[in-house]
Amino acid sequence: MAKRAYSPKDVANIKHKVLPFEGKWKDVFGEPEQGDTWFISGASASGKSSFVMQLAKMLCSLGNVLYVSLEEGVGVSMQRRLAQFKMNEVQGSFRITTDGDIDALAERLAKPKSAKFIIVDSYQFAFEAGWEYNLTRDLIDRFKHKTFIFISQEDKGKPLGKPAVRLKYKAGVKVRTQGFRAYCQGRYSGNVSEYFTIWEEKAVEVYNEKSND
């Protein structure tokens, strides 16, 4: 059976739930639709991990966040980042798992009061754990009202691996970190010239060095 065709009025009347971002978050990322997929990439030492933790903390004000830490686990660097961004302040809304089993995650997400936001760090490590692209798409489609945020490694400025490239095209919110700034390349950005400063001092160092080259 053919799917319904919508008129402009029909589309305008559809009610969507959006994430009510405020301040700088709204300036840079707009108000993304709840349940849309995020894809965050960036080179090593670009501020990506720090940005993701700041994002996670902000999202805790909107719902529970589950951080699937496959690349970093819960080692010393994770401990330090949690302390740096005072994640104890959102203790009740933030959890970390190092379990990379996609079926176990689906079982967890099917439970009442499960996380509204799921951060997968990184997709390359998840893929090695069995998260093939089609299985990842199935997981996203099964939990349409949850927001999946995938972190990706890069190679020469592009997501590392073909599955990651495909996943980037699936995402509605695409973010790239560079020089301790986060740039939104997705559909909801309120101002494409805006960027989110991850770490002011480091960003100043980076761009001062570039201007002196």
PDB file of C-alpha atoms in Angstrom:
ATOM      1  CA  MET A   1       0.000   0.000   0.000  1.00  0.00           C
ATOM      2  CA  ALA A   2       1.329   3.431  -0.952  1.00  0.00           C
ATOM      3  CA  LYS A   3       2.178   5.797   1.875  1.00  0.00           C
ATOM      4  CA  ARG A   4       0.138   8.930   2.420  1.00  0.00           C
ATOM      5  CA  ALA A   5       1.141  12.078   0.530  1.00  0.00           C
ATOM      6  CA  TYR A   6       1.175  15.233   2.683  1.00  0.00           C
ATOM      7  CA  SER A   7       0.155  18.738   1.709  1.00  0.00           C
ATOM      8  CA  PRO A   8       2.166  21.693   3.043  1.00  0.00           C
ATOM      9  CA  LYS A   9      -0.685  22.370   5.482  1.00  0.00           C
ATOM     10  CA  ASP A  10      -0.610  18.761   6.691  1.00  0.00           C
ATOM     11  CA  VAL A  11       3.111  19.011   7.365  1.00  0.00           C
ATOM     12  CA  ALA A  12       2.717  22.360   9.138  1.00  0.00           C
ATOM     13  CA  ASN A  13       0.092  20.865  11.464  1.00  0.00           C
ATOM     14  CA  ILE A  14       2.222  17.915  12.582  1.00  0.00           C
ATOM     15  CA  LYS A  15       3.244  18.317  16.227  1.00  0.00           C
ATOM     16  CA  HIS A  16       6.857  17.395  16.963  1.00  0.00           C
ATOM     17  CA  LYS A  17       8.584  17.248  20.322  1.00  0.00           C
ATOM     18  CA  VAL A  18      11.818  19.213  20.367  1.00  0.00           C
ATOM     19  CA  LEU A  19      14.625  19.499  22.886  1.00  0.00           C
ATOM     20  CA  PRO A  20      14.162  22.897  24.580  1.00  0.00           C
ATOM     21  CA  PHE A  21      17.760  24.059  24.457  1.00  0.00           C
ATOM     22  CA  GLU A  22      18.591  27.448  25.926  1.00  0.00           C
ATOM     23  CA  GLY A  23      21.376  30.009  25.718  1.00  0.00           C
ATOM     24  CA  LYS A  24      24.497  29.112  23.773  1.00  0.00           C
ATOM     25  CA  TRP A  25      23.239  25.578  23.171  1.00  0.00           C
ATOM     26  CA  LYS A  26      20.195  26.939  21.352  1.00  0.00           C
ATOM     27  CA  ASP A  27      22.239  29.543  19.469  1.00  0.00           C
ATOM     28  CA  VAL A  28      24.517  26.867  18.008  1.00  0.00           C
ATOM     29  CA  PHE A  29      22.327  23.758  17.815  1.00  0.00           C
ATOM     30  CA  GLY A  30      18.814  25.183  17.608  1.00  0.00           C
ATOM     31  CA  GLU A  31      16.060  22.977  19.038  1.00  0.00           C
ATOM     32  CA  PRO A  32      16.655  19.460  17.667  1.00  0.00           C
ATOM     33  CA  GLU A  33      13.765  17.075  17.387  1.00  0.00           C
ATOM     34  CA  GLN A  34      13.484  14.631  20.252  1.00  0.00           C
ATOM     35  CA  GLY A  35      14.555  11.203  19.032  1.00  0.00           C
ATOM     36  CA  ASP A  36      16.753  12.439  16.217  1.00  0.00           C
ATOM     37  CA  THR A  37      20.220  10.908  15.905  1.00  0.00           C
ATOM     38  CA  TRP A  38      23.400  12.839  16.695  1.00  0.00           C
ATOM     39  CA  PHE A  39      26.824  12.184  15.179  1.00  0.00           C
ATOM     40  CA  ILE A  40      29.851  13.845  16.778  1.00  0.00           C
ATOM     41  CA  SER A  41      33.279  13.543  15.193  1.00  0.00           C
ATOM     42  CA  GLY A  42      36.640  15.196  15.563  1.00  0.00           C
ATOM     43  CA  ALA A  43      40.342  14.562  15.494  1.00  0.00           C
ATOM     44  CA  SER A  44      42.258  13.502  18.576  1.00  0.00           C
ATOM     45  CA  ALA A  45      42.953  16.418  20.962  1.00  0.00           C
ATOM     46  CA  SER A  46      40.265  18.618  19.363  1.00  0.00           C
ATOM     47  CA  GLY A  47      38.158  18.834  22.536  1.00  0.00           C
ATOM     48  CA  LYS A  48      35.673  16.163  21.473  1.00  0.00           C
ATOM     49  CA  SER A  49      35.572  14.224  24.757  1.00  0.00           C
ATOM     50  CA  SER A  50      35.216  17.417  26.783  1.00  0.00           C
ATOM     51  CA  PHE A  51      32.396  18.615  24.534  1.00  0.00           C
ATOM     52  CA  VAL A  52      30.559  15.312  24.860  1.00  0.00           C
ATOM     53  CA  MET A  53      30.731  15.466  28.655  1.00  0.00           C
ATOM     54  CA  GLN A  54      29.421  19.047  28.676  1.00  0.00           C
ATOM     55  CA  LEU A  55      26.598  17.954  26.370  1.00  0.00           C
ATOM     56  CA  ALA A  56      25.821  14.994  28.619  1.00  0.00           C
ATOM     57  CA  LYS A  57      25.609  17.235  31.670  1.00  0.00           C
ATOM     58  CA  MET A  58      23.298  19.683  29.929  1.00  0.00           C
ATOM     59  CA  LEU A  59      21.052  16.846  28.701  1.00  0.00           C
ATOM     60  CA  CYS A  60      20.686  15.579  32.273  1.00  0.00           C
ATOM     61  CA  SER A  61      18.406  18.573  32.840  1.00  0.00           C
ATOM     62  CA  LEU A  62      16.064  17.114  30.200  1.00  0.00           C
ATOM     63  CA  GLY A  63      16.140  13.420  31.099  1.00  0.00           C
ATOM     64  CA  ASN A  64      18.288  10.473  32.116  1.00  0.00           C
ATOM     65  CA  VAL A  65      21.534   9.970  30.192  1.00  0.00           C
ATOM     66  CA  LEU A  66      23.314   6.647  29.617  1.00  0.00           C
ATOM     67  CA  TYR A  67      26.960   6.865  28.539  1.00  0.00           C
ATOM     68  CA  VAL A  68      28.096   3.678  26.760  1.00  0.00           C
ATOM     69  CA  SER A  69      31.838   4.018  27.333  1.00  0.00           C
ATOM     70  CA  LEU A  70      33.429   1.413  25.070  1.00  0.00           C
ATOM     71  CA  GLU A  71      36.595   3.209  23.997  1.00  0.00           C
ATOM     72  CA  GLU A  72      37.626   4.701  27.316  1.00  0.00           C
ATOM     73  CA  GLY A  73      35.868   2.497  29.848  1.00  0.00           C
ATOM     74  CA  VAL A  74      35.917   3.873  33.381  1.00  0.00           C
ATOM     75  CA  GLY A  75      39.659   4.450  33.579  1.00  0.00           C
ATOM     76  CA  VAL A  76      41.661   7.354  34.945  1.00  0.00           C
ATOM     77  CA  SER A  77      40.904   9.699  32.030  1.00  0.00           C
ATOM     78  CA  MET A  78      37.166   9.149  32.537  1.00  0.00           C
ATOM     79  CA  GLN A  79      37.518   9.733  36.278  1.00  0.00           C
ATOM     80  CA  ARG A  80      39.307  13.007  35.655  1.00  0.00           C
ATOM     81  CA  ARG A  81      36.758  14.224  33.127  1.00  0.00           C
ATOM     82  CA  LEU A  82      33.871  13.403  35.448  1.00  0.00           C
ATOM     83  CA  ALA A  83      35.597  15.440  38.153  1.00  0.00           C
ATOM     84  CA  GLN A  84      36.488  18.292  35.777  1.00  0.00           C
ATOM     85  CA  PHE A  85      32.876  18.829  34.760  1.00  0.00           C
ATOM     86  CA  LYS A  86      31.448  18.079  38.218  1.00  0.00           C
ATOM     87  CA  MET A  87      29.245  15.261  37.001  1.00  0.00           C
ATOM     88  CA  ASN A  88      28.436  14.438  40.619  1.00  0.00           C
ATOM     89  CA  GLU A  89      26.009  17.367  40.345  1.00  0.00           C
ATOM     90  CA  VAL A  90      23.848  15.244  38.018  1.00  0.00           C
ATOM     91  CA  GLN A  91      24.438  11.989  39.882  1.00  0.00           C
ATOM     92  CA  GLY A  92      20.785  10.979  39.759  1.00  0.00           C
ATOM     93  CA  SER A  93      20.432  11.380  35.984  1.00  0.00           C
ATOM     94  CA  PHE A  94      23.761  10.098  34.645  1.00  0.00           C
ATOM     95  CA  ARG A  95      24.980   6.523  34.341  1.00  0.00           C
ATOM     96  CA  ILE A  96      27.925   4.854  32.587  1.00  0.00           C
ATOM     97  CA  THR A  97      28.058   1.328  31.198  1.00  0.00           C
ATOM     98  CA  THR A  98      30.995  -0.472  29.603  1.00  0.00           C
ATOM     99  CA  ASP A  99      28.837  -3.286  28.223  1.00  0.00           C
ATOM    100  CA  GLY A 100      29.075  -3.271  24.422  1.00  0.00           C
ATOM    101  CA  ASP A 101      26.437  -5.927  23.800  1.00  0.00           C
ATOM    102  CA  ILE A 102      23.757  -4.346  21.614  1.00  0.00           C
ATOM    103  CA  ASP A 103      21.068  -6.823  22.693  1.00  0.00           C
ATOM    104  CA  ALA A 104      21.789  -6.134  26.359  1.00  0.00           C
ATOM    105  CA  LEU A 105      21.445  -2.418  25.683  1.00  0.00           C
ATOM    106  CA  ALA A 106      18.121  -2.952  23.909  1.00  0.00           C
ATOM    107  CA  GLU A 107      16.897  -4.931  26.915  1.00  0.00           C
ATOM    108  CA  ARG A 108      17.985  -2.129  29.221  1.00  0.00           C
ATOM    109  CA  LEU A 109      16.270   0.536  27.107  1.00  0.00           C
ATOM    110  CA  ALA A 110      13.022  -1.429  26.987  1.00  0.00           C
ATOM    111  CA  LYS A 111      12.596  -1.048  30.739  1.00  0.00           C
ATOM    112  CA  PRO A 112      10.370   1.656  32.233  1.00  0.00           C
ATOM    113  CA  LYS A 113      12.190   4.880  33.153  1.00  0.00           C
ATOM    114  CA  SER A 114      15.195   3.923  31.042  1.00  0.00           C
ATOM    115  CA  ALA A 115      17.543   6.571  29.676  1.00  0.00           C
ATOM    116  CA  LYS A 116      16.154   9.178  27.295  1.00  0.00           C
ATOM    117  CA  PHE A 117      19.605   9.952  25.855  1.00  0.00           C
ATOM    118  CA  ILE A 118      22.171   7.310  24.891  1.00  0.00           C
ATOM    119  CA  ILE A 119      25.758   8.311  24.146  1.00  0.00           C
ATOM    120  CA  VAL A 120      27.827   5.649  22.351  1.00  0.00           C
ATOM    121  CA  ASP A 121      31.577   6.280  22.563  1.00  0.00           C
ATOM    122  CA  SER A 122      32.819   5.355  20.113  1.00  0.00           C
ATOM    123  CA  TYR A 123      30.940   3.900  17.159  1.00  0.00           C
ATOM    124  CA  GLN A 124      34.162   2.285  15.928  1.00  0.00           C
ATOM    125  CA  PHE A 125      34.501   0.339  19.184  1.00  0.00           C
ATOM    126  CA  ALA A 126      30.771  -0.446  19.124  1.00  0.00           C
ATOM    127  CA  PHE A 127      31.105  -1.773  15.579  1.00  0.00           C
ATOM    128  CA  GLU A 128      33.889  -4.089  16.729  1.00  0.00           C
ATOM    129  CA  ALA A 129      31.534  -5.291  19.478  1.00  0.00           C
ATOM    130  CA  GLY A 130      28.903  -6.290  16.908  1.00  0.00           C
ATOM    131  CA  TRP A 131      27.085  -3.051  16.159  1.00  0.00           C
ATOM    132  CA  GLU A 132      26.870  -3.550  12.424  1.00  0.00           C
ATOM    133  CA  TYR A 133      25.234  -0.660  10.601  1.00  0.00           C
ATOM    134  CA  ASN A 134      21.900  -2.417  10.006  1.00  0.00           C
ATOM    135  CA  LEU A 135      21.691  -3.551  13.643  1.00  0.00           C
ATOM    136  CA  THR A 136      22.431  -0.015  14.758  1.00  0.00           C
ATOM    137  CA  ARG A 137      19.687   1.329  12.511  1.00  0.00           C
ATOM    138  CA  ASP A 138      17.279  -1.278  13.891  1.00  0.00           C
ATOM    139  CA  LEU A 139      18.088  -0.178  17.444  1.00  0.00           C
ATOM    140  CA  ILE A 140      17.486   3.476  16.586  1.00  0.00           C
ATOM    141  CA  ASP A 141      14.219   2.645  14.804  1.00  0.00           C
ATOM    142  CA  ARG A 142      13.002   0.486  17.694  1.00  0.00           C
ATOM    143  CA  PHE A 143      13.433   3.305  20.206  1.00  0.00           C
ATOM    144  CA  LYS A 144      12.257   6.218  18.083  1.00  0.00           C
ATOM    145  CA  HIS A 145      11.612   8.526  21.024  1.00  0.00           C
ATOM    146  CA  LYS A 146      15.098   8.178  22.466  1.00  0.00           C
ATOM    147  CA  THR A 147      18.015  10.285  21.297  1.00  0.00           C
ATOM    148  CA  PHE A 148      21.112   8.339  20.255  1.00  0.00           C
ATOM    149  CA  ILE A 149      24.396  10.244  20.180  1.00  0.00           C
ATOM    150  CA  PHE A 150      27.274   8.519  18.411  1.00  0.00           C
ATOM    151  CA  ILE A 151      30.883   9.587  18.873  1.00  0.00           C
ATOM    152  CA  SER A 152      33.232   8.879  15.989  1.00  0.00           C
ATOM    153  CA  GLN A 153      36.953   8.753  15.419  1.00  0.00           C
ATOM    154  CA  GLU A 154      38.299  10.511  12.341  1.00  0.00           C
ATOM    155  CA  ASP A 155      40.827   9.821   9.634  1.00  0.00           C
ATOM    156  CA  LYS A 156      42.009  12.775   7.544  1.00  0.00           C
ATOM    157  CA  GLY A 157      38.994  14.865   8.530  1.00  0.00           C
ATOM    158  CA  LYS A 158      36.381  12.189   7.801  1.00  0.00           C
ATOM    159  CA  PRO A 159      34.641   9.587   9.991  1.00  0.00           C
ATOM    160  CA  LEU A 160      36.795   6.476  10.314  1.00  0.00           C
ATOM    161  CA  GLY A 161      35.290   3.557   8.376  1.00  0.00           C
ATOM    162  CA  LYS A 162      32.435   3.207   5.903  1.00  0.00           C
ATOM    163  CA  PRO A 163      29.831   2.228   8.560  1.00  0.00           C
ATOM    164  CA  ALA A 164      30.562   5.483  10.412  1.00  0.00           C
ATOM    165  CA  VAL A 165      30.231   7.478   7.197  1.00  0.00           C
ATOM    166  CA  ARG A 166      26.822   5.868   6.577  1.00  0.00           C
ATOM    167  CA  LEU A 167      25.743   6.593  10.138  1.00  0.00           C
ATOM    168  CA  LYS A 168      26.717  10.240   9.756  1.00  0.00           C
ATOM    169  CA  TYR A 169      24.292  10.589   6.842  1.00  0.00           C
ATOM    170  CA  LYS A 170      21.543   9.054   9.000  1.00  0.00           C
ATOM    171  CA  ALA A 171      22.065  11.664  11.706  1.00  0.00           C
ATOM    172  CA  GLY A 172      19.983  14.809  11.899  1.00  0.00           C
ATOM    173  CA  VAL A 173      22.483  16.603  14.121  1.00  0.00           C
ATOM    174  CA  LYS A 174      26.078  16.471  12.924  1.00  0.00           C
ATOM    175  CA  VAL A 175      28.757  18.054  15.076  1.00  0.00           C
ATOM    176  CA  ARG A 176      32.468  18.358  14.377  1.00  0.00           C
ATOM    177  CA  THR A 177      34.998  19.478  16.948  1.00  0.00           C
ATOM    178  CA  GLN A 178      38.058  21.391  15.836  1.00  0.00           C
ATOM    179  CA  GLY A 179      40.469  23.505  17.854  1.00  0.00           C
ATOM    180  CA  PHE A 180      38.339  23.207  21.012  1.00  0.00           C
ATOM    181  CA  ARG A 181      35.262  24.505  19.223  1.00  0.00           C
ATOM    182  CA  ALA A 182      32.185  22.495  18.236  1.00  0.00           C
ATOM    183  CA  TYR A 183      30.500  23.304  14.934  1.00  0.00           C
ATOM    184  CA  CYS A 184      26.979  22.155  14.112  1.00  0.00           C
ATOM    185  CA  GLN A 185      26.560  20.757  10.607  1.00  0.00           C
ATOM    186  CA  GLY A 186      23.029  19.424  11.106  1.00  0.00           C
ATOM    187  CA  ARG A 187      19.507  20.522  10.288  1.00  0.00           C
ATOM    188  CA  TYR A 188      18.616  22.604  13.318  1.00  0.00           C
ATOM    189  CA  SER A 189      21.387  25.134  13.747  1.00  0.00           C
ATOM    190  CA  GLY A 190      20.004  28.557  14.522  1.00  0.00           C
ATOM    191  CA  ASN A 191      23.061  30.324  13.100  1.00  0.00           C
ATOM    192  CA  VAL A 192      25.609  28.521  10.947  1.00  0.00           C
ATOM    193  CA  SER A 193      28.278  31.093  11.839  1.00  0.00           C
ATOM    194  CA  GLU A 194      27.995  30.232  15.535  1.00  0.00           C
ATOM    195  CA  TYR A 195      30.170  27.682  17.295  1.00  0.00           C
ATOM    196  CA  PHE A 196      30.267  26.261  20.803  1.00  0.00           C
ATOM    197  CA  THR A 197      33.486  27.025  22.651  1.00  0.00           C
ATOM    198  CA  ILE A 198      34.540  23.880  24.463  1.00  0.00           C
ATOM    199  CA  TRP A 199      37.543  25.272  26.306  1.00  0.00           C
ATOM    200  CA  GLU A 200      38.187  29.002  26.000  1.00  0.00           C
ATOM    201  CA  GLU A 201      41.875  29.043  26.957  1.00  0.00           C
ATOM    202  CA  LYS A 202      42.800  26.175  24.647  1.00  0.00           C
ATOM    203  CA  ALA A 203      40.780  27.627  21.768  1.00  0.00           C
ATOM    204  CA  VAL A 204      42.572  30.970  22.137  1.00  0.00           C
ATOM    205  CA  GLU A 205      45.929  29.184  22.037  1.00  0.00           C
ATOM    206  CA  VAL A 206      44.995  27.246  18.896  1.00  0.00           C
ATOM    207  CA  TYR A 207      43.674  30.207  16.925  1.00  0.00           C
ATOM    208  CA  ASN A 208      46.433  32.562  18.048  1.00  0.00           C
ATOM    209  CA  GLU A 209      48.968  30.050  16.756  1.00  0.00           C
ATOM    210  CA  LYS A 210      47.130  29.842  13.428  1.00  0.00           C
ATOM    211  CA  SER A 211      46.996  33.623  13.050  1.00  0.00           C
ATOM    212  CA  ASN A 212      50.742  33.809  13.670  1.00  0.00           C
ATOM    213  CA  ASP A 213      51.587  31.195  11.033  1.00  0.00           C
TER     214      ASP A 213
END
